[in-house]
Amino acid sequence: MSPAIAAIAMREAGYVPSGLASEWGRTPTPQLATRFGWSDQYEALQVDSNRLRAPQGLVSRAIAGYAEGVVSAQTIATLRGVPAERIVHELEGIGIVPRVPDDREFEPDELPDIDVDLSGLEDEGRSP
């Protein structure tokens, strides 16, 4: 939390008066980190906060899809920015492996009929 946010929270909670909160809110975070001996931790937090992260919900749904056998490990790896081998290793390590569909799930006579209209692809004035 930044000093400005902390100062606002303390002011609103009634712990410090407005003037002191304003003064504290203008103090730069790196200055506080150096003064109180946690500049190494502050720098580590800065590096971590600048790292791109995939949205947790999206990754969670992709993992569920992987478990169902409809999403590849590479898709999850791309979302997370890591190698696919790492994803496979992580997921296998917690018992998640892609489901192998039963061939009976794909009986041709159970597939829906598909009506595709390709007339829009024909050039006007020319016969196919």
Short mmCIF file of C-alpha atoms in Angstrom, two decimals:
data_model
loop_
_atom_site.label_atom_id
_atom_site.label_comp_id
_atom_site.label_asym_id
_atom_site.label_seq_id
_atom_site.Cartn_x
_atom_site.Cartn_y
_atom_site.Cartn_z
CA MET A 1 0.00 0.00 0.00
CA SER A 2 1.31 3.42 -0.83
CA PRO A 3 1.91 5.99 1.91
CA ALA A 4 -0.87 8.15 0.43
CA ILE A 5 -3.43 5.33 0.69
CA ALA A 6 -2.25 4.41 4.18
CA ALA A 7 -2.50 8.05 5.29
CA ILE A 8 -6.05 8.34 3.90
CA ALA A 9 -7.10 5.12 5.65
CA MET A 10 -5.61 6.26 8.97
CA ARG A 11 -7.26 9.68 8.63
CA GLU A 12 -10.66 8.17 7.80
CA ALA A 13 -10.34 5.73 10.72
CA GLY A 14 -9.66 8.68 13.01
CA TYR A 15 -6.11 7.64 13.96
CA VAL A 16 -4.39 10.78 12.62
CA PRO A 17 -5.57 14.33 11.97
CA SER A 18 -5.99 15.60 8.40
CA GLY A 19 -2.84 17.72 8.41
CA LEU A 20 -0.61 14.84 9.49
CA ALA A 21 -2.28 12.49 7.01
CA SER A 22 -1.58 14.98 4.20
CA GLU A 23 2.06 15.27 5.25
CA TRP A 24 2.48 11.49 5.44
CA GLY A 25 0.72 11.05 2.09
CA ARG A 26 3.38 13.13 0.35
CA THR A 27 6.22 10.90 1.60
CA PRO A 28 7.60 8.80 -1.28
CA THR A 29 7.47 5.03 -0.71
CA PRO A 30 11.17 4.48 -1.58
CA GLN A 31 12.12 7.04 1.08
CA LEU A 32 10.11 5.17 3.73
CA ALA A 33 11.54 1.85 2.59
CA THR A 34 15.10 3.13 2.98
CA ARG A 35 14.42 4.83 6.30
CA PHE A 36 12.93 1.72 7.91
CA GLY A 37 15.29 -0.86 6.40
CA TRP A 38 13.06 -2.64 3.93
CA SER A 39 14.33 -1.24 0.65
CA ASP A 40 15.32 -4.76 -0.54
CA GLN A 41 11.79 -5.99 0.08
CA TYR A 42 10.34 -2.90 -1.61
CA GLU A 43 12.48 -3.49 -4.71
CA ALA A 44 11.41 -7.16 -4.82
CA LEU A 45 7.75 -6.12 -4.57
CA GLN A 46 8.25 -3.59 -7.37
CA VAL A 47 9.72 -6.27 -9.66
CA ASP A 48 6.88 -8.65 -8.82
CA SER A 49 4.20 -6.03 -9.36
CA ASN A 50 5.57 -5.24 -12.83
CA ARG A 51 5.30 -8.88 -13.94
CA LEU A 52 2.43 -9.64 -16.30
CA ARG A 53 -0.14 -12.10 -14.97
CA ALA A 54 -2.93 -13.86 -16.80
CA PRO A 55 -6.38 -13.28 -15.33
CA GLN A 56 -6.95 -15.94 -12.66
CA GLY A 57 -10.48 -16.76 -13.82
CA LEU A 58 -9.36 -17.27 -17.40
CA VAL A 59 -6.51 -19.57 -16.36
CA SER A 60 -8.86 -21.49 -14.07
CA ARG A 61 -11.35 -22.06 -16.90
CA ALA A 62 -8.54 -23.06 -19.25
CA ILE A 63 -7.34 -25.64 -16.71
CA ALA A 64 -10.88 -27.01 -16.44
CA GLY A 65 -10.93 -27.25 -20.24
CA TYR A 66 -7.57 -29.01 -20.18
CA ALA A 67 -8.93 -31.55 -17.69
CA GLU A 68 -11.88 -32.15 -20.06
CA GLY A 69 -9.48 -32.65 -22.97
CA VAL A 70 -10.61 -29.64 -24.99
CA VAL A 71 -7.84 -27.14 -24.18
CA SER A 72 -4.16 -27.81 -24.80
CA ALA A 73 -1.33 -27.38 -22.33
CA GLN A 74 0.15 -24.91 -24.82
CA THR A 75 -2.92 -22.69 -24.49
CA ILE A 76 -2.47 -22.50 -20.72
CA ALA A 77 1.28 -22.00 -21.16
CA THR A 78 0.64 -19.10 -23.52
CA LEU A 79 -1.75 -17.49 -21.04
CA ARG A 80 0.80 -17.79 -18.25
CA GLY A 81 3.89 -17.05 -20.35
CA VAL A 82 5.68 -20.27 -19.41
CA PRO A 83 6.74 -23.40 -21.33
CA ALA A 84 4.05 -26.02 -22.00
CA GLU A 85 6.22 -28.68 -20.36
CA ARG A 86 6.04 -26.76 -17.10
CA ILE A 87 2.24 -26.66 -17.30
CA VAL A 88 2.02 -30.40 -17.94
CA HIS A 89 4.40 -31.07 -15.03
CA GLU A 90 2.48 -28.78 -12.65
CA LEU A 91 -0.91 -30.19 -13.58
CA GLU A 92 0.22 -33.82 -13.49
CA GLY A 93 1.78 -33.10 -10.11
CA ILE A 94 -1.65 -32.32 -8.69
CA GLY A 95 -3.42 -35.10 -10.55
CA ILE A 96 -4.88 -33.16 -13.47
CA VAL A 97 -4.52 -34.94 -16.78
CA PRO A 98 -6.57 -34.43 -19.93
CA ARG A 99 -9.61 -36.66 -20.19
CA VAL A 100 -9.49 -38.96 -23.19
CA PRO A 101 -12.93 -38.94 -24.78
CA ASP A 102 -14.64 -42.25 -25.39
CA ASP A 103 -14.96 -42.93 -29.12
CA ARG A 104 -18.65 -43.64 -28.56
CA GLU A 105 -19.13 -39.94 -27.76
CA PHE A 106 -18.53 -39.19 -31.42
CA GLU A 107 -20.90 -41.51 -33.24
CA PRO A 108 -21.50 -39.93 -36.69
CA ASP A 109 -25.24 -40.57 -36.57
CA GLU A 110 -25.47 -38.53 -33.35
CA LEU A 111 -23.86 -35.42 -34.83
CA PRO A 112 -26.22 -32.57 -35.74
CA ASP A 113 -26.99 -31.81 -39.37
CA ILE A 114 -25.17 -28.73 -40.60
CA ASP A 115 -26.55 -26.49 -43.32
CA VAL A 116 -23.86 -24.30 -44.83
CA ASP A 117 -24.87 -21.63 -47.34
CA LEU A 118 -21.92 -20.91 -49.62
CA SER A 119 -23.88 -18.84 -52.13
CA GLY A 120 -22.33 -15.66 -50.77
CA LEU A 121 -18.92 -16.85 -51.93
CA GLU A 122 -19.89 -16.91 -55.60
CA ASP A 123 -18.88 -13.97 -57.78
CA GLU A 124 -21.86 -12.12 -59.23
CA GLY A 125 -22.20 -12.52 -62.98
CA ARG A 126 -19.96 -15.58 -63.13
CA SER A 127 -21.19 -19.09 -63.01
CA PRO A 128 -19.37 -21.53 -60.74
#
